[in-house]
Tab-separated table of C-alpha atoms in Angstrom:
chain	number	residue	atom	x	y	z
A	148	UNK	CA	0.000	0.000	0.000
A	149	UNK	CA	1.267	3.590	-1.236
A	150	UNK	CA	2.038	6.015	1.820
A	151	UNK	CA	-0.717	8.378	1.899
A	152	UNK	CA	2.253	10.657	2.686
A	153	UNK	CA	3.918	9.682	-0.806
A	154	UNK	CA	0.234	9.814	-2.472
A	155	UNK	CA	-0.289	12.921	-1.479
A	156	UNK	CA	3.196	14.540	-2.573
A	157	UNK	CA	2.445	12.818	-5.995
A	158	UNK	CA	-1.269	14.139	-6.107
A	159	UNK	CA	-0.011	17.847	-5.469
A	160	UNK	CA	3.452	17.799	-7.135
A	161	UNK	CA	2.517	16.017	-10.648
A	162	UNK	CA	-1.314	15.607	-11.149
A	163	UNK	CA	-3.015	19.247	-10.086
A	164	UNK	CA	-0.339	20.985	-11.896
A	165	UNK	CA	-1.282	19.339	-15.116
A	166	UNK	CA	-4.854	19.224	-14.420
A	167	UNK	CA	-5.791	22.455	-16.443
A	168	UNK	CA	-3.494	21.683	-19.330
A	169	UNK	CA	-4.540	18.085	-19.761
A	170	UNK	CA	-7.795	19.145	-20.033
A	171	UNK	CA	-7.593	21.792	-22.250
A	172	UNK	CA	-5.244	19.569	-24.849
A	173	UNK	CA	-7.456	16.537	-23.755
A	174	UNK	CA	-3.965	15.281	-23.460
A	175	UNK	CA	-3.823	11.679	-21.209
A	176	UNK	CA	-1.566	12.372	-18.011
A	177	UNK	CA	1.446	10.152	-18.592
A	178	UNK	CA	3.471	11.295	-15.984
A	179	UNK	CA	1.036	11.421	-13.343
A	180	UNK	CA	0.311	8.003	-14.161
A	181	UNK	CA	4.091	6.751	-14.520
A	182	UNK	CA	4.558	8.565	-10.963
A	183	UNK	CA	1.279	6.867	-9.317
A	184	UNK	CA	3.225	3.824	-10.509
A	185	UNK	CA	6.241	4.407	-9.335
A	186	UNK	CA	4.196	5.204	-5.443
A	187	UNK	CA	2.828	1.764	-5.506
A	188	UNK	CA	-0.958	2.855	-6.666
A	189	UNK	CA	-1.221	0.943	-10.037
A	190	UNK	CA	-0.070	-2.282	-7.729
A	191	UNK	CA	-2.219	-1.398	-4.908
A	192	UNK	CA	-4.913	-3.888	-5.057
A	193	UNK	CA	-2.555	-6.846	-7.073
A	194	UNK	CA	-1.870	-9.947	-5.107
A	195	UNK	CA	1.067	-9.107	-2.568
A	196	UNK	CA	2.909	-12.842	-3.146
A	197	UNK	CA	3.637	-10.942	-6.282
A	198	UNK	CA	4.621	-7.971	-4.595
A	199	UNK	CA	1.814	-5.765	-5.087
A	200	UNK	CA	-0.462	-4.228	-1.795
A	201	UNK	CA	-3.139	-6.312	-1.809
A	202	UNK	CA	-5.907	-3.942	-0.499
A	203	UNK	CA	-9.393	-3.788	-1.469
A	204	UNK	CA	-11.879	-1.599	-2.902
A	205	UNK	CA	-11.893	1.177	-0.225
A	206	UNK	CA	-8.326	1.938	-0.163
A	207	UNK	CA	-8.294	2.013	-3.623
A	208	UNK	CA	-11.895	4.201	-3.508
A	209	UNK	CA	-9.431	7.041	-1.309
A	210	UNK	CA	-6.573	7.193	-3.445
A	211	UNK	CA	-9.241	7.697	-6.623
A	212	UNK	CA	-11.095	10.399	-4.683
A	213	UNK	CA	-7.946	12.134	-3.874
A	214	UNK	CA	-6.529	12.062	-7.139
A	215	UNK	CA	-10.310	13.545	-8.473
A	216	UNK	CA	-10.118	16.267	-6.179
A	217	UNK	CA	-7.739	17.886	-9.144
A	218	UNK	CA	-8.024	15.850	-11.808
A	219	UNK	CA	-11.183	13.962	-13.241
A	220	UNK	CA	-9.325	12.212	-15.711
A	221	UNK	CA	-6.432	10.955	-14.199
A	222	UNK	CA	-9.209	9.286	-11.080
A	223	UNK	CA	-11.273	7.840	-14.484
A	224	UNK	CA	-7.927	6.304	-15.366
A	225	UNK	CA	-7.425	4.712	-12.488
A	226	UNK	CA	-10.811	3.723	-12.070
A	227	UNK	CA	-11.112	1.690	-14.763
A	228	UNK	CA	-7.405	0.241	-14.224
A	229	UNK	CA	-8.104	-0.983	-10.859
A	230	UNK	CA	-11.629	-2.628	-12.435
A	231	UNK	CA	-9.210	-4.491	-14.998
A	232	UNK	CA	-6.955	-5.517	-12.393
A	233	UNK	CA	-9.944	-7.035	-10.211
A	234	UNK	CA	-10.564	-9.475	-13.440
A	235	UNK	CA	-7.011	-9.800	-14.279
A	236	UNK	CA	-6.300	-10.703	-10.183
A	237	UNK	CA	-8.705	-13.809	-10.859
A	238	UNK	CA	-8.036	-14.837	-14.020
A	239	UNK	CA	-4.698	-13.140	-15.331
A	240	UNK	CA	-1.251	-14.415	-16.755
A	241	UNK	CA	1.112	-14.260	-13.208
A	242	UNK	CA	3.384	-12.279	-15.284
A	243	UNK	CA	1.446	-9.908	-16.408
A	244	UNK	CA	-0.192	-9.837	-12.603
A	245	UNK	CA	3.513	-9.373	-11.214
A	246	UNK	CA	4.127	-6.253	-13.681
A	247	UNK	CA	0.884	-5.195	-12.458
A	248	UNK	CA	1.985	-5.463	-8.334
A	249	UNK	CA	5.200	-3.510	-9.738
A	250	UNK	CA	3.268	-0.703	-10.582
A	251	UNK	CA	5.039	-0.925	-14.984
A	252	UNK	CA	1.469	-2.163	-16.351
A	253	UNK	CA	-1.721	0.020	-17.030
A	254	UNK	CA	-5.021	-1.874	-17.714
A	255	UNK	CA	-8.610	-0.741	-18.871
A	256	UNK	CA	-11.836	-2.176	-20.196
A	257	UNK	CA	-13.205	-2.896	-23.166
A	258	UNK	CA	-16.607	-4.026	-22.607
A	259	UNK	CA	-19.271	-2.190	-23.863
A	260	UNK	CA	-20.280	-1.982	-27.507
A	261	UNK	CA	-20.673	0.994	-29.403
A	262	UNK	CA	-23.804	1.951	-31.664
A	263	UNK	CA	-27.536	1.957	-30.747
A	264	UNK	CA	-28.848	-0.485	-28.571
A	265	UNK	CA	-25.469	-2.149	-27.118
A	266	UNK	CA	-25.673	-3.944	-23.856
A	267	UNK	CA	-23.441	-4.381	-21.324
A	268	UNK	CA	-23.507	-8.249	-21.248
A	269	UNK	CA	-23.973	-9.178	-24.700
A	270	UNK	CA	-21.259	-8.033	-26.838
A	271	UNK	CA	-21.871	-8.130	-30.474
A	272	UNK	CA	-18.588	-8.556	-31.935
A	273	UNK	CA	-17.872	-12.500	-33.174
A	274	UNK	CA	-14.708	-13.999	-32.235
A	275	UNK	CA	-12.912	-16.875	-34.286
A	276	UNK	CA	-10.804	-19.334	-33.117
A	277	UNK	CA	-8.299	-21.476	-35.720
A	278	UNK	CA	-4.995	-22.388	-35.447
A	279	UNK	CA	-4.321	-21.178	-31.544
A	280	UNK	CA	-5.579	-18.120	-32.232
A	281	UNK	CA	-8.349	-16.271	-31.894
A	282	UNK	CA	-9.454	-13.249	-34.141
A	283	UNK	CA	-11.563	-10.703	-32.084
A	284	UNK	CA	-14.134	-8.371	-33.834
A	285	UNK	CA	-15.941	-5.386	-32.756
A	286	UNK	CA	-16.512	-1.594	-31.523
A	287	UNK	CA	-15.434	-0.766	-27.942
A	288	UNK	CA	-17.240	2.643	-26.579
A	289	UNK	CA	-15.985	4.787	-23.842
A	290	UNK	CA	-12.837	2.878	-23.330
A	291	UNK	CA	-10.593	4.546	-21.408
A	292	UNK	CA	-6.955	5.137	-21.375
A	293	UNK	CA	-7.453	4.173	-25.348
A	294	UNK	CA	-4.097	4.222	-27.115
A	295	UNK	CA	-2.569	4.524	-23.716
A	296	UNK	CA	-3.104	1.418	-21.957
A	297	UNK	CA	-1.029	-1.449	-21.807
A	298	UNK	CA	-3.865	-3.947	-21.716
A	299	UNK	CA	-7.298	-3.997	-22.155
A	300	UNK	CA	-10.139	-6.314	-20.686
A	301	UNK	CA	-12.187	-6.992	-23.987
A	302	UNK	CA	-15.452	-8.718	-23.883
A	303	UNK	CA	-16.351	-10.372	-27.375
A	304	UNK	CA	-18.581	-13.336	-28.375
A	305	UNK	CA	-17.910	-16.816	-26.444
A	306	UNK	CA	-15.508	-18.965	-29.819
A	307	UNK	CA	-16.891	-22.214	-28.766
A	308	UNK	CA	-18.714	-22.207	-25.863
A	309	UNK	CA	-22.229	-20.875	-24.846
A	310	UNK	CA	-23.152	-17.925	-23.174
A	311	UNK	CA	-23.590	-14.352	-23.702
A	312	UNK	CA	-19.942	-13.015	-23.760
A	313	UNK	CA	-16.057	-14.342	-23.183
A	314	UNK	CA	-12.998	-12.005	-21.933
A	315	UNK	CA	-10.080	-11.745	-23.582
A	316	UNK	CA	-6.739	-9.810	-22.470
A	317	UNK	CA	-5.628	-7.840	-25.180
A	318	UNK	CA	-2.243	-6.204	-25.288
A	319	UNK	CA	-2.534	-2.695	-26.115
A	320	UNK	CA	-0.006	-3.570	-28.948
A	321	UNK	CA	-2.022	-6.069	-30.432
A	322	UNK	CA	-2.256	-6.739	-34.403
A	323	UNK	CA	-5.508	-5.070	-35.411
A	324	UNK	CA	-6.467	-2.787	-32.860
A	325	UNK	CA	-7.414	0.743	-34.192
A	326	UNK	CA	-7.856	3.516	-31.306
A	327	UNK	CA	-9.154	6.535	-33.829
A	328	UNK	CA	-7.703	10.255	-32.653
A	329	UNK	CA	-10.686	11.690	-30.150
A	330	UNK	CA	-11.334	14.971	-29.396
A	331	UNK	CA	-11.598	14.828	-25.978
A	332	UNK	CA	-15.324	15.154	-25.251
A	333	UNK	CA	-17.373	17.514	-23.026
A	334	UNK	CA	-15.382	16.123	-20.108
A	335	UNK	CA	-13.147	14.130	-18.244
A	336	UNK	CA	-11.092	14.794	-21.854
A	337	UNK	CA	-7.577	13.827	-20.362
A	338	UNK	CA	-9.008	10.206	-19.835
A	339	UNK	CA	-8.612	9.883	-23.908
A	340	UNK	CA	-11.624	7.988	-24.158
A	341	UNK	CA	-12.891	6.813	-27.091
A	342	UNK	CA	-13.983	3.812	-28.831
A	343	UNK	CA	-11.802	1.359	-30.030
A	344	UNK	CA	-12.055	-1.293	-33.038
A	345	UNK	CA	-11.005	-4.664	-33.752
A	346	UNK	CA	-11.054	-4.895	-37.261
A	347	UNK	CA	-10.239	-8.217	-36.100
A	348	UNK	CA	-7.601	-8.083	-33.114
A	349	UNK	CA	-5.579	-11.449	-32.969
A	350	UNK	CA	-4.212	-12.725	-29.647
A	351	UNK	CA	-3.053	-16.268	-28.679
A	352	UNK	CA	-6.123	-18.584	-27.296
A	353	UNK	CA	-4.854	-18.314	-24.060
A	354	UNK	CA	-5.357	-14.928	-23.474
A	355	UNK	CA	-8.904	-15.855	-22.445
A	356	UNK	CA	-10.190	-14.604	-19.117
A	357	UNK	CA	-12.396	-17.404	-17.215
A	358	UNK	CA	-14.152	-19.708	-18.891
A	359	UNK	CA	-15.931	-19.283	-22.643
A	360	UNK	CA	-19.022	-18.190	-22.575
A	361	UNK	CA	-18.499	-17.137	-18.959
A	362	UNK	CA	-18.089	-13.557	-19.478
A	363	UNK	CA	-20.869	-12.307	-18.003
A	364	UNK	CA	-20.342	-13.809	-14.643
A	365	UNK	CA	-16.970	-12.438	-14.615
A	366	UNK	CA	-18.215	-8.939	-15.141
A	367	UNK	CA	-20.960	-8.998	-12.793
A	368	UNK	CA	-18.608	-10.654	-10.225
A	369	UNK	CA	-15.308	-8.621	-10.556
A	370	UNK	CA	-14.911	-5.843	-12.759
A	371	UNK	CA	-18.838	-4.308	-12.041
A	372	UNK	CA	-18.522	-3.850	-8.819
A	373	UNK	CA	-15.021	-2.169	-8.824
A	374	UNK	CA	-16.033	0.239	-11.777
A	375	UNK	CA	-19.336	1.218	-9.780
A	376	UNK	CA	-17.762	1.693	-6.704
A	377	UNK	CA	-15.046	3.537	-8.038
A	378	UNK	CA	-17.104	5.755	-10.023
A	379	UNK	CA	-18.702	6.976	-6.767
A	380	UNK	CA	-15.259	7.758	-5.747
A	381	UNK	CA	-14.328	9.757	-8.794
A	382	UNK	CA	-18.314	11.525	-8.013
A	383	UNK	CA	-16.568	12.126	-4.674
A	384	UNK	CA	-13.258	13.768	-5.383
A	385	UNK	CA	-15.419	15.977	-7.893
A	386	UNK	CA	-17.631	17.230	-5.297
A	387	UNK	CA	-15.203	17.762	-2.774
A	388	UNK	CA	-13.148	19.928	-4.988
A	389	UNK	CA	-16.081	21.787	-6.422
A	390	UNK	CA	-17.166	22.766	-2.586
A	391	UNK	CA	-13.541	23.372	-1.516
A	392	UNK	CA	-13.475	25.576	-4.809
A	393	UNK	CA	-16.918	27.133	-3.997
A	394	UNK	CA	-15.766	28.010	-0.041
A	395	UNK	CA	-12.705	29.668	-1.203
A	396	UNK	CA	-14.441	31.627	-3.496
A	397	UNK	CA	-16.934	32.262	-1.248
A	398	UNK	CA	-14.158	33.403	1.494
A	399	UNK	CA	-12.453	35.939	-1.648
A	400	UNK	CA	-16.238	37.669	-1.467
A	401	UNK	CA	-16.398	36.554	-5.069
A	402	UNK	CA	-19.667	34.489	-5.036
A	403	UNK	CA	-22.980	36.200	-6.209
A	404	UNK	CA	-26.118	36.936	-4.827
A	405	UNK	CA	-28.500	35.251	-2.561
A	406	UNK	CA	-27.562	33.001	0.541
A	407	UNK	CA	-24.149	31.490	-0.691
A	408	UNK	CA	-23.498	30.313	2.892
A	409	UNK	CA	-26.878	28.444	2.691
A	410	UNK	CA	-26.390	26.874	-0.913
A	411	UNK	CA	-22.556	26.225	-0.016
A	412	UNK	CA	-24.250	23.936	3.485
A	413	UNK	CA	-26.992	22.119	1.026
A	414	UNK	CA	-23.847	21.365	-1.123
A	415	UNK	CA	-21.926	19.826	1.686
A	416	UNK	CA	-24.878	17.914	3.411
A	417	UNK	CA	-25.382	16.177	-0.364
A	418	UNK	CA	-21.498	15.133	-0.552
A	419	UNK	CA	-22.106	13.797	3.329
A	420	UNK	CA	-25.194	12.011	2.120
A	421	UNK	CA	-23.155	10.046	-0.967
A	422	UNK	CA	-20.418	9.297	1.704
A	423	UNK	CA	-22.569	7.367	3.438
A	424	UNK	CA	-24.473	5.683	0.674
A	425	UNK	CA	-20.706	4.580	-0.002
A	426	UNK	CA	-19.417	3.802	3.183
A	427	UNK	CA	-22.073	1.103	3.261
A	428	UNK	CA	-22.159	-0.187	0.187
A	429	UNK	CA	-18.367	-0.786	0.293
A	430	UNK	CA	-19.129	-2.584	4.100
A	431	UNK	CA	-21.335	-4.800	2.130
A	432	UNK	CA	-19.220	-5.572	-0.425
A	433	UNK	CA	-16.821	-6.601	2.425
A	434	UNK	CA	-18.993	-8.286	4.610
A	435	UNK	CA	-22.412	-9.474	2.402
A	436	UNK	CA	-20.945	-9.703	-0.537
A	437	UNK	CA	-23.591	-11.605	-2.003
A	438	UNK	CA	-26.270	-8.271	-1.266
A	439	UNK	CA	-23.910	-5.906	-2.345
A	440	UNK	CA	-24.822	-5.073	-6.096
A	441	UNK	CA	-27.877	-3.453	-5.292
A	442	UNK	CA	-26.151	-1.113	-3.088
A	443	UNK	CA	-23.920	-0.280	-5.786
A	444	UNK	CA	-26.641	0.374	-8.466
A	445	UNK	CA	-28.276	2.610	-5.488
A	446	UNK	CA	-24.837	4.723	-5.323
A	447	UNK	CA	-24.667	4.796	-9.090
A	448	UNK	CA	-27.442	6.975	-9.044
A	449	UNK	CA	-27.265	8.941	-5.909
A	450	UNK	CA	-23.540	10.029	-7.289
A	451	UNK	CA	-24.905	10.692	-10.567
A	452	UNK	CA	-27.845	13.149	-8.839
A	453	UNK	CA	-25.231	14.581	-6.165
A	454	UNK	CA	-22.216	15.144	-8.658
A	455	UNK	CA	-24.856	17.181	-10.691
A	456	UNK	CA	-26.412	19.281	-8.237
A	457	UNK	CA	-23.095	20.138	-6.357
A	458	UNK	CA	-21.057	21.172	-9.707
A	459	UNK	CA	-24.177	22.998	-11.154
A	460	UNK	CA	-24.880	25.239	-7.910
A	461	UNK	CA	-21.047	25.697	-7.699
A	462	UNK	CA	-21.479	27.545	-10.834
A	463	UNK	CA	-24.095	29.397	-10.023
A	464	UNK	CA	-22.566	30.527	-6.996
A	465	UNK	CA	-19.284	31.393	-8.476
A	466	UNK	CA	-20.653	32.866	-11.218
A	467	UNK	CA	-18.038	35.115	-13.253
A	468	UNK	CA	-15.185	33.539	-11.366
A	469	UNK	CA	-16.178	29.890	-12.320
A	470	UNK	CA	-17.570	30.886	-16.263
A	471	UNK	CA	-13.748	31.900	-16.467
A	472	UNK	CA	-12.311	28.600	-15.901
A	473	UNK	CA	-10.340	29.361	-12.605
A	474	UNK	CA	-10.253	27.385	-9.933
A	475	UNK	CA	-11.175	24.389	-12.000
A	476	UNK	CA	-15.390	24.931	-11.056
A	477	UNK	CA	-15.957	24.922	-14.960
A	478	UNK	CA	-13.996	22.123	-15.605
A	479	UNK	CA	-15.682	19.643	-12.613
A	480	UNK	CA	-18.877	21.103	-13.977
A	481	UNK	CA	-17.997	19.288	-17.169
A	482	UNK	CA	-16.162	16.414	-16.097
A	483	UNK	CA	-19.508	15.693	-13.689
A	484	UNK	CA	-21.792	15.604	-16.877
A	485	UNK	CA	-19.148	13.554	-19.071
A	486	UNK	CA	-18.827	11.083	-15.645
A	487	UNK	CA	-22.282	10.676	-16.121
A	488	UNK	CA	-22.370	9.870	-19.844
A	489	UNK	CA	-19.452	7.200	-19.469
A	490	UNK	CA	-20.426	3.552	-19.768
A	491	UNK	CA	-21.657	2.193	-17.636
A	492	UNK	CA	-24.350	5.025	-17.587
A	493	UNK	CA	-27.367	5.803	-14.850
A	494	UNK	CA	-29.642	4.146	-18.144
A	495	UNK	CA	-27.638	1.324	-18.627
A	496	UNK	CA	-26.998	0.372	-14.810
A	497	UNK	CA	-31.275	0.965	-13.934
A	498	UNK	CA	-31.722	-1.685	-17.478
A	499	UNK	CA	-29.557	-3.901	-15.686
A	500	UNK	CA	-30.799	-3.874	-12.176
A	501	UNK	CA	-34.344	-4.619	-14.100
A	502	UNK	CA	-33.279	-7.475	-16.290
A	503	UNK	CA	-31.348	-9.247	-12.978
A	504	UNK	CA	-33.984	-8.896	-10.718
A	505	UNK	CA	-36.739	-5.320	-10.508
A	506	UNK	CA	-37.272	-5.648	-7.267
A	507	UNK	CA	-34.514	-6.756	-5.812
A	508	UNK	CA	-35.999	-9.767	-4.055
A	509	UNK	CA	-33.209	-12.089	-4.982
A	510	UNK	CA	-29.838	-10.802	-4.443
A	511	UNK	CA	-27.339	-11.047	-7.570
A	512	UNK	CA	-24.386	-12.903	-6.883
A	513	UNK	CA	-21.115	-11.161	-6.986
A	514	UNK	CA	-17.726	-12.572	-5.871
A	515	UNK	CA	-14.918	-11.551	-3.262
A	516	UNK	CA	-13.967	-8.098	-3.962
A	517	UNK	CA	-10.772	-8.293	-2.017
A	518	UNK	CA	-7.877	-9.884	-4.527
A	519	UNK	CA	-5.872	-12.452	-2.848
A	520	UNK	CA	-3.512	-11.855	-0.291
């Protein structure tokens, strides 16, 4: 586990000071990423007999929040990184895993398809197996890290086997794979994501993550969870540095008319609120896993509602101040909307919750979030 200390000195020193540029360039934040590495957080939650921290989705939920305090993009990076690793941890190469612990490898998913009516668990794109290979076809949406990444967590048709979907580690090097130029989007632009093609992308047969066919179970267990949870975490770090924005704005004398003091309270009791939606959604996920999904669909949209509310009446307060970009209010006003448009969206995670169960009743089944020790 990263020093908080270390974190910290890394969060202030590298990733705020290219917050503003890497947004306006919608330029991916290589260094800060390189020097997260380097601290231990890319290796955080790997297995520590292969020398990574082992720790689960709450530590890993703190260092994203800190990191979005400043940056939106570089806390979607990691959030989607630390989702990859959660499948990887399970079903991964060990030396691939052991890069991972050592903080060198970047992951991301590729699991949603792009074009009307996609769905999270049943990926369009064939795959064909012949030889010892197998070629991979389709359009990734909202991938993150595209172009960037060292690996990606690709969800295609099952080859052989039934089922609604197979994994598949791809390298980010792989023969085939086309990540277009982007233009960075509303928000969250230095996450450079975009969709990717295979047009088909060939890897070896035993690249496959879990069992053909048994995609689906491997999202819901493992990389779901992680990518919800985390995106309440990125939510987080948004809202607290919109209201720490907002107060010192406030303190200048720069915010407009009205009751700032009043809006600036409502602001803070909504990011108190989503704390605690978290706080026990990540208990579950530690302690019931087996109940936890719900939860996490329940914080999906509370931190969608919150993360819009806050940013929106931190403009409004603001006023001139924010409209002219400093301080960063403009910018977490954006990255808040693009947050909510990435994959999986509000839409897509409500669909979801309906198709596995509307009420609830039943409990979906989701596995150990903690990797192994």
């Amino acid at each position: 586990m990263p020093a908080a200390e270390e974190v910290a000195r890394v969060v202030a020193g590298v990733v705020a000071p290219a917050a503003a540029g890497g947004d306006r360039l919608a330029r991916f934040p290589r260094a800060a990423v390189d020097a997260l590495g380097r601290k231990g957080v890319l290796g955080m939650t790997a297995s520590r007999r292969l020398g990574g921290g082992g720790r689960g989705l709450a530590e890993a939920a703190r260092v994203v929040e800190q990191v979005a305090r400043v940056c939106g993009g570089t806390a979607t990076v990691l959030r989607a990184h630390f989702a990859a690793v959660a499948v990887l941890e399970a079903h991964g190469d060990a030396a691939v895993r052991a890069e991972v612990a050592a903080g060198r490898h970047l992951s991301t998913l590729a699991l949603f398809d792009a074009g009307p009516g996609r769905r999270l668990l049943a990926p369009e794109g064939p795959s064909h197996r012949h030889g010892g290979v197998v070629d991979l076809h389709g359009r990734k949406a909202w991938v993150v890290a595209a172009g960037e990444a060292d690996s990606y967590v690709w969800a295609g048709r099952p080859a052989a086997g039934r089922g609604a979907a197979t994994l598949w580690f791809v390298p980010g090097h792989a023969p085939g794979l086309l990540v277009p130029d982007h233009d960075g989007g509303i928000g969250l632009r230095a996450s450079a994501a975009t969709t990717v093609l295979a047009d088909p992308v060939q890897v070896p047969e035993t690249t496959i993550l879990g069992a053909d066919g048994g995609g689906a179970d491997v999202v819901l267990d493992l990389a779901l969870p992680w990518f919800l949870g985390l995106g309440a975490a990125v939510v987080l770090g948004l809202v607290e540095g919109a209201i720490a924005e907002t107060a010192a704005q406030l303190a200048a004398g720069r915010c407009g008319s009205g009751d700032p003091r009043t809006d600036l309270a409502r602001m803070r009791l909504r990011a108190d609120a989503l704390r605690v939606l978290q706080d026990d959604a990540f208990a579950t996920c530690s302690w019931d896993p087996a109940h936890a999904l719900p939860k996490l669909f329940h914080l999906c949209l509370a931190a969608a509602e919150a993360v819009t509310a806050v940013t929106e009446q931190a403009m409004k307060l603001c006023e001139s101040a924010a409209f002219s970009g400093d301080g960063g209010i403009e910018r977490r006003f954006r990255d808040a909307r693009a947050s909510c448009a990435l994959e999986p969206t509000v839409d897509t995670v409500v669909g979801l919750a309906a198709r596995m169960n509307a009420d609830f009743a039943a409990p979906a089944r989701i596995g150990e979030l903690d990797p192994a020790r």
